Each structure stands twice: as structure tokens, then as C-alpha cells.
Amino acid sequence: MAHPRPFSVAVIGAGPGGTSLIERLVANAAELLPRHPLHLHVVDPHPPGAGRVWRREQSPLLWANSLASDITLFTDEAATCEGPIAPGPSLWEWGRDRAAEIREGRTQPALAPYADELSRLTPVSFPSRPLLSAYLAWVFRATAASAPPNVRIIVHRDRAVDLTDGPFGRQQLELAGGTGIVADAVVLAQGHLDHEPDPSEREFVGYARENGLTYLPRGYAADQDLGVLAPGEPVIVRGLGLAFVDLMVRVSSGRGGRFGRGAEGVPTYHPSGNEPVLYVGSRRGVPYRAKTGYELTGDRHVPRFLAIETFDDRPGPRALEWHRDIRPALDREMLWAYYQRLFTAHRDRTTADWADVAEPLAEALADGDHAPLVNATVPGPDDRLDLGLLDRPLLGRRFADATELQEALLTHMAADLARRSDPRFSADLAVIHALLVAYGVIARLLAAGRISDSAQLHELSKFHNYFSYIASGPPGPRLAEMAALAEAGVIRFVGPDTAVAARDGAFVAHSPAVPGVVRARALVEARLPEPALARTLDPLLRRLYARGAVSEELLAGVPTGKVRTEVGTHRLVDSDGIGHNARFATGHGVAGGVAVGGFARPRFDAPTFRVNDSLARDVLRGLAASAPTPVAAPTERLTA
């Protein structure tokens, strides 16, 4: 009996996001397309699994920003997916098993370079990026190996450059190498992309060119040419988040500097003499909060104030306002999680039982006046959570000079490191868990179109920054290294609300909290690029945008820079507002408000799994609806 023509789905992007989507397509194929042959084309010039951002060809000095036990691409019992749950190991579990294989002499040669790191890996280790890359590549191979017999995965180490409609509604995908793919559906999952400089950055580019200065616009520090920053040269740096941490590592230990241990194990830095001097500032003026160095015991956080059910009385589209509904509920959720943990896990630092405090606290949080109850039952000021101070620790402070500011920052970092490494302050980690759960709830509300457009773009951008600052800061050891570099004079802080300008043949930086200005001949934007469809350097998106085949998401009439998709279906929407039946998009840079990432924390119902599962099922259902009468399927399968 003749076999029917295989269905083809092309996934553009083979990083964690694209790999997660492939995993969901494979997991759902047995139910939704059980017999018809299916070809999954995976297009990316970089190795599948890791993609560009997490590719193996990076310095082992650069780390992932998540604990080994907090990294997975597999669904688990907490995932609210319609499709089947397909559990798999976290990076820690995978690494533990690989370490055992190495000890027993039965490992693959490709893992030999990681033998030392694997032997030291623990659940609370921060893996190097090359090791994370090896895990992601393994996930991709394991996904391919798990595919049912009718599913074939075909990897194209190439770049997609154009996409057009073909006969009978099929899609014709052109690759840079000259070959093409004909597909029934195409999903864009390119993840983080490079962009042309924005208007303000272009001004700095031109000014630097005219005055013989050095300017590095937003980008990925792992990819930038930092050789242009000369030893001893003062460099103004804007941004104190994760991009700055990468920059810091590359120009210190990456240039031959060495970290040692001083009194009580505190890191010290021994310069190589090749380091520039980094004058760094930001809006807050302080680094992101350090990651905790321990795991939280006990039950997973269950939302009380910010849950989908919270807003059942306002179910309509755009019924929820950020300031009125979302942000107050988020603050209550964080406070509730904090004090619940404090009263139950650290009873010796409270004067009441949780059973007696819980309901009064819930009522006080709902009324917006919890301070009297907290002051009466939590004696220690350091045990009381001040959300405003947590967010802006330098707000309203003034410093006599740069030396006083430097000392204040060192004190701040030492205090943050002490709390984040001490399980006695596990209530802080409970706040992070509450934020993670809230992040997922907000993503679901956005995906369902239930949050008003009013001021949404600005507020969502601020929320993502707030989330990253509190819950996705640098590993504790990295913050300790930052403090050591500051002690050694390699890092000097500019202050909060840093303003940067170009004048008198140089770049200048100033904070209203500190007298004076900093002058330098080099300026680095240590901030990751935000989505900018109109300025993307991705050749496929550039061509689609130029033809009006893709359009930007609008919030309150303002372009967000994100690729516009239909709510619920993730179909690409063109400039006329029409969704394409065979083109989809997901991941970073795609409409939906809260970014859908690649890998996720286990047992946290990560939005990325729910979104990719829904998308995979929609694509497969569409193929199944057009399938002819099922026939016997071929058994050929490619294991990538």
C-alpha cells in the first residue's frame, strides 16, 4: 500500500525554546497524529539543544544563572498541560548520573572535558555554560530518540532567510545555504536575537566615531569584542544586572586576574594589570540580589492572592488593570509567602503561632495595613519585609563623595550575601518562590487577553526587571567576586539613577546621589537587547517584516517590538491584522507580555511548557484535520 505524503513542520531555532517545542510535538504526536508520517525540520546554524546563547564554544568562566537542580526541559507532575507529561532529569540529576558513569569508566568521550566539574556538581551548583550546553544537547538527542516510529527529526545546521506561501497552502522556507524546505506549518522560535542600535544608541555610535571613542551598544557580553577596552582605561558601564556580571568576569579573571581567599574565606582579587576600570551605574544603583545558596524545604507555594481564580468575578477580556488588580495582589502574595515561612520555619523569631496570625494577616494584607500586626508579632526589624526598601535600597540617600558610596555598596553587598546564603532567612527564598508562581499566573492572564492595555507595556517591562532583580540575580559567588573587584578598585559604583551623556569629546556619567561626574573615553551598555522587530538583524524576520507578513504587537497603540501573534493560537499576524493559518511563533520576542523562556525550574508549572504544549497540539490537530485515511506508517526515524 502506498504511503501518504509525510506532513512537515519546520521549527526555526534549536535553542532551549525550540527544543522544548520539539519535545512537546514529539510527546503529543502519538495521540494526535498516531500513524501518519511526520517530518520535523529543525533549522539553526548552531548545535541543536543549546542554540547560540548556550552554545558549547564559550569560556567555562561563564556560568548559568540557575542552580543545577533548577534547570530542566521536561514536564512533570506540576505542569498544567493538556498533552502527556513526559518526565526527565534536571541538569543536576543528569549530571549526577554522568558523574557516576565517569567513575565507573563507562562514559562517552565527549563528556571527558567536564569530568572535573561533574565530580563537583551538587543540586546547588551553578553549572558552567559549556556543561549546560552539553545537557541541552543531550535533551535534544533524548527527545529525538523518544519519537514514535512515524516521526522523523531532521536537523539543518543552516539559517532560515525567507518564507513564502507555496501551492496548496504549503510553506516554502529558504535557507542561507541555498536549499529549501517545503512545510505544512512553520514555527518561529529563534529566541534572543541581535538588533540594530536604537535611536539613542545610534547617537552614541556616531559621537564615538567622530571623537575617536569606544562605544558598545546593548548585546551579549559573551559575544562582544571586549578587547577594545584597554588595560587601566576608565570605562563607564550602564547596567548592574546579569550582562554586567558577564562583562565583569571577562575583563577580570578572563584577562588573567586571580581570585583568592582572605580572612574568614572572603574572596580577594589579585589583578593581572590587564583590567580596565569599570565605573558602573544603573537606576537602582545596586547589583541584582544574589541567588540563594540553598534549597527551600516544605510544600510548594500555593497562591492565595494572585491566582487565576482570584479574578473569577472579572472574567472578560481586558477586565483587569495592572495598578488596581495585579500589582496589589502581587505585593500581598510576596508578603504572605514571607511571613508564612517566617512564622512556620523560624518560630523563635516571632511572638505568635502561625495558626493565630494567618487569618488576621490575610485580612490586614487585603486592607493594605499589615504593619501593626507585623510589628506586634515580629520583634526583629531585620525580620520584617519592606518591599519598597527591597526594591530601591538607595532611594532618597545622599553620599558625601564616591568613597562613601563605594563603602555603602560594599556594606550592602555583604548584607545581601549574608542573607542569601543563610537558611535562617529562608523567608527570603519563599518570596522568590511566590514571585515565580506569580510570574506564571501573570503569563496566563496575559495569554488569555485579560489584562488591560492601559500602561501595560511600561508596567510589564518594570515587572520583568523587578522579577529579575529579586529572583534572577547573580550566583552568590559572583556577587562576592564583584565585591572583591570593588575592593581592588577594578569596579567603582556611580550611584542610583545614573544618567549618561556625551559631551566635550568624552562620555560622562552622573548620579544625583553623589557629587561630581565621571568622564571616560569608553561606554558599554551592559544590558541585554530588548525585542525590536523593526530593527532586527535576523534575515528571515527582516524580510517578513518588510513585506508586511509579520507585524509588531501594539499595547495602548504603542509598538512593543515583539512579533504579533493571535491570542491563544500563536499564529503570526500580518500588517493587515490577519493571522496566518500555517505560521506560528513562540518564545522571547513574541507577543504575550511575560517572556516564555526555554529551560525552567522543575515543579513550578513553567509557562514555557504550557505555551509550547498548547502550540504543539494546535499544529498537530491542524495537520490531523487534513490527513487522508490512515495507512501503515514507515519505521524510518532519524535520531539527531
XYZ file of C-alpha atoms in Angstrom:
640
model
C 0.000 0.000 0.000
C 1.407 3.444 -0.939
C 2.310 5.676 1.944
C 0.766 9.163 2.093
C 2.972 12.216 1.749
C 4.569 12.986 5.127
C 3.439 16.087 6.920
C 6.264 18.525 7.550
C 6.702 21.043 10.356
C 9.680 23.404 10.347
C 10.880 24.820 13.677
C 13.203 27.797 13.250
C 15.516 27.884 16.239
C 17.089 24.937 18.070
C 17.915 26.560 21.397
C 16.115 25.610 24.621
C 12.849 27.176 23.442
C 12.845 25.369 20.106
C 13.938 22.142 21.774
C 11.084 22.417 24.283
C 8.649 22.832 21.396
C 10.130 19.815 19.595
C 9.753 17.796 22.805
C 6.068 18.774 23.009
C 5.485 17.922 19.332
C 7.060 14.507 19.871
C 5.157 13.909 23.120
C 1.797 14.768 21.552
C 2.304 13.058 18.185
C 1.351 9.605 19.471
C -2.115 10.870 20.457
C -2.891 13.450 17.766
C -1.076 12.045 14.721
C -0.561 8.384 15.606
C 0.001 6.846 12.202
C 0.594 9.499 9.569
C 4.304 10.124 8.856
C 5.571 13.412 10.252
C 8.858 15.143 9.469
C 10.085 17.726 11.984
C 12.657 20.010 10.379
C 14.844 21.848 12.907
C 16.698 24.852 11.464
C 19.532 26.587 13.301
C 23.166 27.310 12.374
C 24.131 26.409 15.946
C 24.045 22.962 17.574
C 20.550 21.737 18.460
C 19.598 21.894 22.112
C 21.816 24.781 23.171
C 21.451 27.103 20.195
C 23.515 30.264 20.052
C 23.126 31.689 23.551
C 24.085 28.457 25.333
C 26.467 27.064 22.718
C 29.380 24.993 23.974
C 32.054 27.297 22.499
C 32.052 29.661 25.481
C 34.503 30.182 28.279
C 33.939 27.861 31.257
C 34.447 31.005 33.352
C 30.886 31.942 32.372
C 28.157 30.246 34.374
C 24.476 29.563 34.009
C 22.425 31.763 36.282
C 20.333 28.963 37.758
C 21.091 26.168 40.177
C 21.721 22.779 38.592
C 18.584 21.457 40.293
C 16.525 24.340 38.852
C 17.183 23.578 35.174
C 15.009 21.226 33.149
C 13.363 20.949 29.746
C 10.993 18.181 30.838
C 7.433 18.411 32.071
C 6.497 16.974 35.463
C 3.511 16.484 37.742
C 3.116 20.234 38.345
C 2.733 21.092 34.651
C -0.822 22.060 33.664
C -0.504 20.801 30.102
C -3.287 19.216 28.093
C -0.766 16.910 26.472
C 1.035 13.994 28.086
C 3.550 14.566 30.861
C 6.974 13.214 29.851
C 9.317 13.482 32.854
C 13.059 13.637 32.517
C 16.105 14.581 34.567
C 17.043 18.073 35.649
C 20.576 19.159 34.886
C 21.593 18.096 38.406
C 20.084 14.620 38.020
C 21.604 14.228 34.568
C 24.992 15.414 35.829
C 24.849 13.071 38.832
C 24.260 10.113 36.515
C 27.031 11.198 34.131
C 29.442 11.563 37.066
C 28.622 8.020 38.142
C 29.294 6.765 34.609
C 32.662 8.541 34.582
C 33.633 6.964 37.909
C 32.678 3.550 36.559
C 34.599 4.070 33.314
C 31.561 3.833 31.032
C 31.114 7.407 29.855
C 31.163 8.923 26.389
C 34.431 10.597 25.314
C 32.549 13.836 24.609
C 31.944 14.281 28.341
C 35.604 13.890 29.295
C 36.210 17.681 29.361
C 33.506 18.000 32.024
C 34.695 15.185 34.296
C 36.072 17.512 36.971
C 33.035 19.774 37.044
C 30.641 16.816 37.072
C 32.502 15.314 40.038
C 31.896 18.525 41.999
C 28.321 19.135 40.850
C 25.645 19.422 43.550
C 21.977 20.468 43.458
C 23.032 23.988 44.450
C 25.927 24.311 41.993
C 25.837 26.894 39.226
C 26.961 24.941 36.159
C 29.326 26.372 33.591
C 27.727 27.292 30.297
C 29.626 24.589 28.420
C 28.221 21.978 30.826
C 24.711 23.395 30.457
C 25.233 23.211 26.692
C 26.108 19.506 26.989
C 22.923 18.884 28.981
C 20.752 20.737 26.451
C 22.314 18.785 23.580
C 21.562 15.552 25.456
C 17.937 16.634 25.941
C 17.592 17.163 22.201
C 19.087 13.736 21.436
C 16.895 12.074 24.073
C 13.815 13.766 22.600
C 14.710 12.552 19.111
C 15.270 9.022 20.431
C 11.846 9.046 22.128
C 9.966 9.929 18.947
C 7.338 7.401 17.805
C 8.149 5.394 14.646
C 6.154 7.681 12.350
C 8.066 10.806 13.422
C 11.383 11.759 11.828
C 13.537 14.632 13.087
C 15.776 16.297 10.500
C 18.388 18.829 11.622
C 19.526 21.601 9.269
C 22.654 23.411 10.511
C 21.754 26.484 8.489
C 19.994 29.829 8.794
C 16.467 30.497 7.565
C 16.420 33.594 5.350
C 12.960 33.716 3.758
C 9.474 32.230 3.956
C 6.795 32.388 1.267
C 3.436 30.804 0.536
C 3.561 27.867 -1.871
C 0.931 25.843 -3.710
C -1.929 24.339 -1.716
C -1.160 26.478 1.317
C 2.217 24.862 1.954
C 5.145 26.981 3.123
C 8.413 27.362 1.254
C 11.326 28.039 3.565
C 14.602 29.238 2.071
C 17.908 28.548 3.835
C 21.107 30.566 3.560
C 22.960 27.583 2.092
C 20.658 27.573 -0.932
C 18.466 24.624 -0.032
C 14.780 24.859 0.764
C 12.157 23.137 2.875
C 8.521 22.715 1.956
C 6.439 22.544 5.129
C 2.803 22.356 6.162
C 3.493 24.552 9.186
C 6.377 26.762 10.303
C 7.089 27.858 13.869
C 9.468 30.712 14.622
C 11.362 30.024 17.852
C 14.602 31.945 17.307
C 14.816 33.146 20.901
C 17.147 36.063 21.655
C 18.145 37.979 18.535
C 20.529 40.805 17.695
C 19.227 44.198 16.636
C 20.460 47.396 15.105
C 21.129 50.117 17.712
C 18.109 52.142 18.801
C 18.000 55.927 18.095
C 19.782 56.897 21.320
C 22.440 54.236 20.762
C 22.936 55.431 17.182
C 23.697 58.898 18.521
C 26.385 57.436 20.781
C 27.763 55.345 17.892
C 28.096 58.453 15.751
C 29.575 60.504 18.578
C 32.136 57.803 19.347
C 33.139 57.601 15.686
C 33.550 61.369 15.394
C 35.591 61.681 18.589
C 37.679 58.518 18.485
C 35.838 56.979 21.443
C 34.722 53.430 22.194
C 31.043 52.598 22.457
C 29.482 49.135 22.770
C 25.669 49.119 22.350
C 23.442 46.534 24.003
C 24.455 42.993 23.256
C 25.536 39.700 24.750
C 28.769 40.133 26.672
C 29.850 36.595 25.759
C 29.830 37.635 22.082
C 31.185 41.187 22.287
C 34.740 42.202 21.402
C 35.928 43.460 24.785
C 39.482 43.741 23.526
C 38.686 47.374 22.679
C 38.643 48.134 26.449
C 42.275 48.905 27.224
C 44.014 47.978 30.493
C 43.700 50.697 33.111
C 41.227 52.634 30.970
C 38.185 54.095 32.739
C 35.020 52.629 31.213
C 31.512 53.850 32.008
C 29.139 50.902 32.196
C 25.381 51.264 32.243
C 23.620 48.302 33.873
C 24.184 46.217 37.002
C 22.331 43.060 36.029
C 23.432 39.771 34.532
C 25.007 41.289 31.418
C 27.327 43.247 33.675
C 28.328 40.067 35.513
C 29.466 38.503 32.233
C 31.385 41.662 31.357
C 32.975 41.724 34.799
C 34.151 38.124 34.516
C 35.592 38.533 31.048
C 37.702 41.601 31.882
C 38.958 40.275 35.239
C 39.608 36.528 35.563
C 39.191 36.341 31.788
C 42.271 38.572 31.476
C 44.459 36.672 33.883
C 43.334 38.112 37.207
C 43.010 35.718 40.116
C 40.553 35.385 42.964
C 41.866 34.195 46.293
C 40.570 33.916 49.850
C 41.158 36.401 52.618
C 40.069 36.472 56.237
C 37.081 34.253 57.017
C 37.049 32.973 53.439
C 36.030 36.306 51.909
C 37.147 36.477 48.242
C 40.005 38.794 47.349
C 41.152 39.798 43.876
C 44.734 39.861 42.587
C 44.805 41.961 39.403
C 46.786 40.958 36.350
C 47.216 44.575 35.276
C 45.163 43.950 32.133
C 41.836 45.096 33.599
C 40.027 48.314 32.666
C 38.387 50.289 35.493
C 34.610 49.861 35.349
C 32.515 52.823 36.537
C 29.113 51.197 36.733
C 25.708 52.655 37.457
C 22.014 51.946 36.972
C 18.557 53.100 38.036
C 18.756 51.336 41.408
C 22.490 51.825 41.696
C 22.974 48.396 43.294
C 23.585 44.919 41.798
C 20.749 42.455 41.390
C 20.063 40.457 44.544
C 22.217 37.344 44.858
C 20.802 33.913 44.226
C 20.210 31.876 47.377
C 22.764 29.178 48.119
C 20.311 26.607 49.482
C 17.034 24.904 48.599
C 13.673 25.598 50.211
C 12.208 22.679 52.135
C 8.493 22.093 52.561
C 5.482 22.289 50.285
C 5.424 24.232 47.031
C 3.943 27.716 47.279
C 0.204 27.839 46.623
C -1.015 31.303 45.590
C -3.575 32.946 47.833
C -3.913 36.493 46.494
C -2.649 36.256 42.909
C -4.198 33.181 41.313
C -6.286 32.686 38.197
C -9.315 32.124 40.452
C -8.724 35.448 42.203
C -10.318 37.262 39.297
C -13.237 34.949 38.522
C -15.612 37.854 39.149
C -13.988 39.748 36.247
C -13.636 37.144 33.512
C -13.966 39.349 30.446
C -11.187 40.445 28.077
C -9.110 43.434 29.280
C -11.060 43.439 32.536
C -8.015 43.657 34.790
C -5.948 46.778 35.442
C -2.307 46.472 36.428
C -2.232 49.036 39.222
C -5.705 48.274 40.539
C -5.730 44.484 40.349
C -2.382 42.851 39.538
C 0.310 44.755 41.409
C -1.546 44.943 44.762
C -2.243 41.199 44.594
C 1.415 40.540 43.737
C 2.627 42.513 46.759
C 0.190 40.676 49.057
C 1.365 37.343 47.665
C 5.003 38.133 48.375
C 4.273 39.353 51.908
C 2.054 36.355 52.640
C 4.728 33.892 51.447
C 7.387 35.657 53.502
C 5.526 35.718 56.784
C 4.058 32.257 56.381
C 7.608 30.916 56.084
C 8.933 33.081 58.914
C 6.212 32.033 61.374
C 6.318 28.341 60.478
C 10.064 27.729 59.923
C 11.565 30.313 62.281
C 9.135 30.396 65.172
C 11.860 31.532 67.594
C 11.925 34.947 65.878
C 8.186 35.560 66.260
C 5.926 36.039 69.272
C 2.851 34.188 67.979
C 1.829 30.961 66.288
C 1.030 30.990 62.587
C -2.365 29.475 63.306
C -3.226 32.572 65.318
C -1.732 35.074 62.888
C -2.686 33.698 59.455
C -6.246 34.952 59.094
C -5.639 38.341 60.758
C -2.646 38.810 58.460
C -4.688 37.886 55.384
C -7.308 40.463 56.364
C -4.650 43.094 57.077
C -2.981 42.480 53.712
C -6.314 42.786 51.941
C -6.919 46.092 53.750
C -3.422 47.336 52.948
C -2.371 47.855 56.578
C -0.366 44.899 57.840
C 2.356 46.882 59.639
C 0.710 46.995 63.123
C 0.217 43.226 63.195
C 3.747 42.538 61.941
C 5.348 44.988 64.372
C 3.498 43.348 67.254
C 4.470 39.775 66.355
C 7.900 40.102 64.660
C 10.303 41.763 67.123
C 13.404 41.976 64.936
C 13.424 44.791 62.335
C 15.604 42.636 60.057
C 12.819 40.037 60.024
C 10.216 42.469 58.708
C 9.815 42.644 54.940
C 9.822 46.153 53.455
C 9.046 45.739 49.752
C 9.965 49.329 48.964
C 13.390 49.020 50.593
C 13.921 45.639 48.956
C 13.374 47.207 45.548
C 15.220 50.532 45.997
C 17.695 50.273 48.888
C 19.369 53.597 47.987
C 16.194 55.596 47.344
C 16.430 59.006 48.983
C 20.009 58.542 50.207
C 22.754 61.096 49.539
C 26.505 60.485 49.742
C 29.274 62.945 50.504
C 31.536 61.551 47.793
C 32.332 58.482 45.678
C 34.279 56.897 48.539
C 31.263 56.977 50.840
C 29.103 55.476 48.085
C 31.670 52.717 47.491
C 31.676 51.823 51.178
C 27.868 51.817 51.263
C 27.717 49.436 48.290
C 30.242 47.068 49.851
C 28.176 47.019 53.045
C 25.001 46.417 51.036
C 26.512 43.523 49.072
C 27.921 41.915 52.222
C 24.499 42.078 53.886
C 22.772 40.679 50.805
C 25.272 37.810 50.553
C 24.871 37.008 54.234
C 21.088 36.745 53.983
C 21.026 34.886 50.697
C 23.460 32.226 51.911
C 21.855 31.654 55.321
C 18.854 29.280 55.604
C 17.828 31.172 58.735
C 16.492 33.758 56.288
C 14.640 31.221 54.165
C 11.617 33.535 54.194
C 13.527 35.480 51.514
C 13.555 32.375 49.315
C 9.832 31.909 49.975
C 9.330 35.357 48.409
C 11.243 34.229 45.331
C 9.089 31.112 45.043
C 5.971 33.268 45.324
C 7.315 35.513 42.554
C 7.965 32.502 40.330
C 4.401 31.275 40.780
C 3.027 34.783 40.257
C 5.101 35.090 37.067
C 3.268 32.079 35.673
C -0.142 33.412 36.712
C 0.519 36.769 35.064
C 1.670 34.980 31.898
C -1.618 33.058 31.770
C -3.677 36.208 32.296
C -1.775 37.943 29.512
C -2.079 34.993 27.141
C -5.835 34.991 27.736
C -6.045 38.718 26.990
C -7.473 39.532 30.409
C -5.166 42.422 31.365
C -5.973 45.904 30.061
C -3.709 47.576 27.533
C -3.650 50.719 29.664
C 0.001 51.456 30.554
C 0.673 47.726 30.183
C 3.872 47.948 28.152
C 5.694 50.119 30.660
C 4.425 48.218 33.685
C 5.258 44.798 32.251
C 8.767 45.958 31.433
C 9.167 47.206 35.003
C 7.746 43.952 36.388
C 10.173 41.824 34.389
C 13.058 43.959 35.654
C 11.712 43.717 39.223
C 11.411 39.937 38.916
C 14.950 39.635 37.561
C 16.373 41.914 40.245
C 14.847 39.942 43.119
C 14.589 36.391 41.787
C 17.116 36.097 38.957
C 20.229 37.852 40.154
C 23.802 36.566 40.040
C 25.009 33.471 41.887
C 26.226 34.352 45.378
C 29.872 33.639 44.498
C 29.635 36.065 41.585
C 28.346 38.855 43.835
C 31.190 38.088 46.241
C 33.628 38.406 43.326
C 32.020 41.727 42.381
C 32.671 42.965 45.917
C 36.289 41.773 45.693
C 36.737 43.632 42.398
C 35.286 46.746 44.023
C 37.719 46.392 46.938
C 40.550 46.081 44.404
C 39.449 49.220 42.548
C 38.509 47.432 39.321
C 34.820 48.264 39.876
C 33.679 51.686 41.059
C 29.999 52.455 41.558
C 28.439 55.603 40.114
C 25.195 55.629 42.105
C 21.415 55.367 41.642
C 19.526 56.990 38.743
C 22.725 57.146 36.717
C 22.487 59.461 33.724
C 24.927 59.137 30.826
C 25.688 61.794 28.219
C 28.217 62.598 25.525
C 29.906 65.993 25.710
C 33.264 67.737 25.419
C 34.787 64.843 23.485
C 34.030 62.190 26.096
C 31.282 60.225 27.791
C 30.148 61.428 31.216
C 28.081 59.749 33.930
C 26.415 61.294 36.956
C 24.177 60.242 39.831
C 22.071 62.815 41.725
C 23.017 60.975 44.931
C 26.759 61.721 44.590
C 28.616 64.971 43.806
C 30.699 65.176 40.664
C 30.780 63.378 37.326
C 32.758 60.518 35.813
C 34.480 61.081 32.459
C 35.662 58.275 30.207
C 36.527 57.563 26.598
C 34.629 54.280 26.614
C 30.975 53.467 27.300
C 29.445 49.994 27.468
C 25.734 49.219 27.608
C 25.690 46.192 29.919
C 22.059 45.486 29.225
C 20.513 42.733 27.146
C 18.768 43.824 23.936
C 15.001 44.099 24.211
C 12.770 42.804 21.393
C 12.773 45.173 18.411
C 11.166 43.673 15.326
C 11.654 46.825 13.252
C 15.424 46.745 13.964
C 16.062 43.007 13.976
C 19.153 41.644 12.259
C 17.526 38.243 11.752
C 17.285 37.867 7.933
C 14.041 35.898 7.992
C 12.180 38.349 10.193
C 13.619 41.321 8.287
C 12.184 40.039 5.013
C 8.826 39.101 6.512
C 8.544 42.496 8.217
C 9.485 44.387 5.046
C 6.671 42.605 3.188
C 4.146 43.118 5.968
C 3.990 39.374 6.592
C 4.695 39.954 10.281
C 3.789 42.920 12.448
C 4.587 44.357 15.844
C 2.438 43.840 18.897
C 0.701 47.043 19.995
C -0.238 47.903 23.566
C -2.317 51.056 24.017
C -1.301 51.884 20.425
C 2.423 51.694 21.234
C 4.648 49.146 19.414
C 6.324 46.783 21.857
C 8.955 45.494 19.439
C 7.553 41.981 19.815
C 6.217 39.826 16.996
C 2.427 39.979 16.995
C 0.531 36.704 17.249
C -3.102 35.769 17.735
C -4.093 35.365 21.369
C -4.477 31.663 22.124
C -3.315 30.314 18.742
C 0.154 31.919 18.389
C -0.474 32.387 14.663
C 1.636 35.110 13.038
C -0.394 38.257 12.366
C 0.430 40.352 9.306
C 0.272 44.133 8.903
C -3.417 43.897 7.958
C -4.205 42.154 11.231
C -4.798 38.745 9.623
C -3.464 35.578 11.233
C -1.679 33.052 9.009
C -3.008 29.501 9.198
C 0.405 27.857 8.761
C 2.798 30.236 10.513
C 3.328 30.447 14.282
C 5.775 31.975 16.737
C 6.756 31.439 20.359
C 9.442 32.424 22.831
C 11.429 35.555 23.557
C 10.485 38.487 21.362
C 6.978 37.175 20.667
C 3.754 38.791 21.887
C 2.407 37.659 25.216
C 3.822 40.173 27.685
C 5.808 37.933 30.034
C 8.520 36.218 28.038
C 8.305 32.478 27.595
C 11.768 31.108 28.271
C 13.478 27.871 27.331
C 14.514 25.752 30.289
C 12.564 26.048 33.526
C 12.548 25.215 37.212
C 11.118 21.749 37.979
C 7.716 21.503 39.665
C 6.783 25.148 39.076
C 4.280 24.776 36.219
C 6.524 26.813 33.951
C 4.681 28.945 31.348
C 7.041 27.723 28.619
C 5.730 24.149 28.908
C 2.092 25.195 28.880
C 2.556 27.541 25.906
C 4.625 25.096 23.848
C 2.270 22.223 24.626
C -0.748 24.233 23.504
C 1.056 25.344 20.347
C 2.255 21.827 19.525
C -1.257 20.440 19.914
C -2.761 23.169 17.728
C -0.226 22.446 14.978
C -0.761 18.681 15.157
C -4.549 19.000 15.259
C -4.402 21.155 12.140
C -2.365 18.507 10.347
C -4.611 15.703 11.545
C -7.706 17.507 10.258
C -6.270 17.467 6.738
C -4.886 13.930 6.863
C -6.200 11.249 4.477
C -7.379 7.886 5.698
C -4.611 6.476 7.959
C -2.371 3.829 6.470
C 0.599 1.840 7.690
C 3.460 4.186 8.639
C 7.132 3.822 7.716
C 9.514 2.923 10.502
C 12.384 5.147 9.389
C 13.452 7.651 12.027
C 16.430 9.944 12.391
C 17.968 10.154 15.825
C 19.677 13.524 15.895
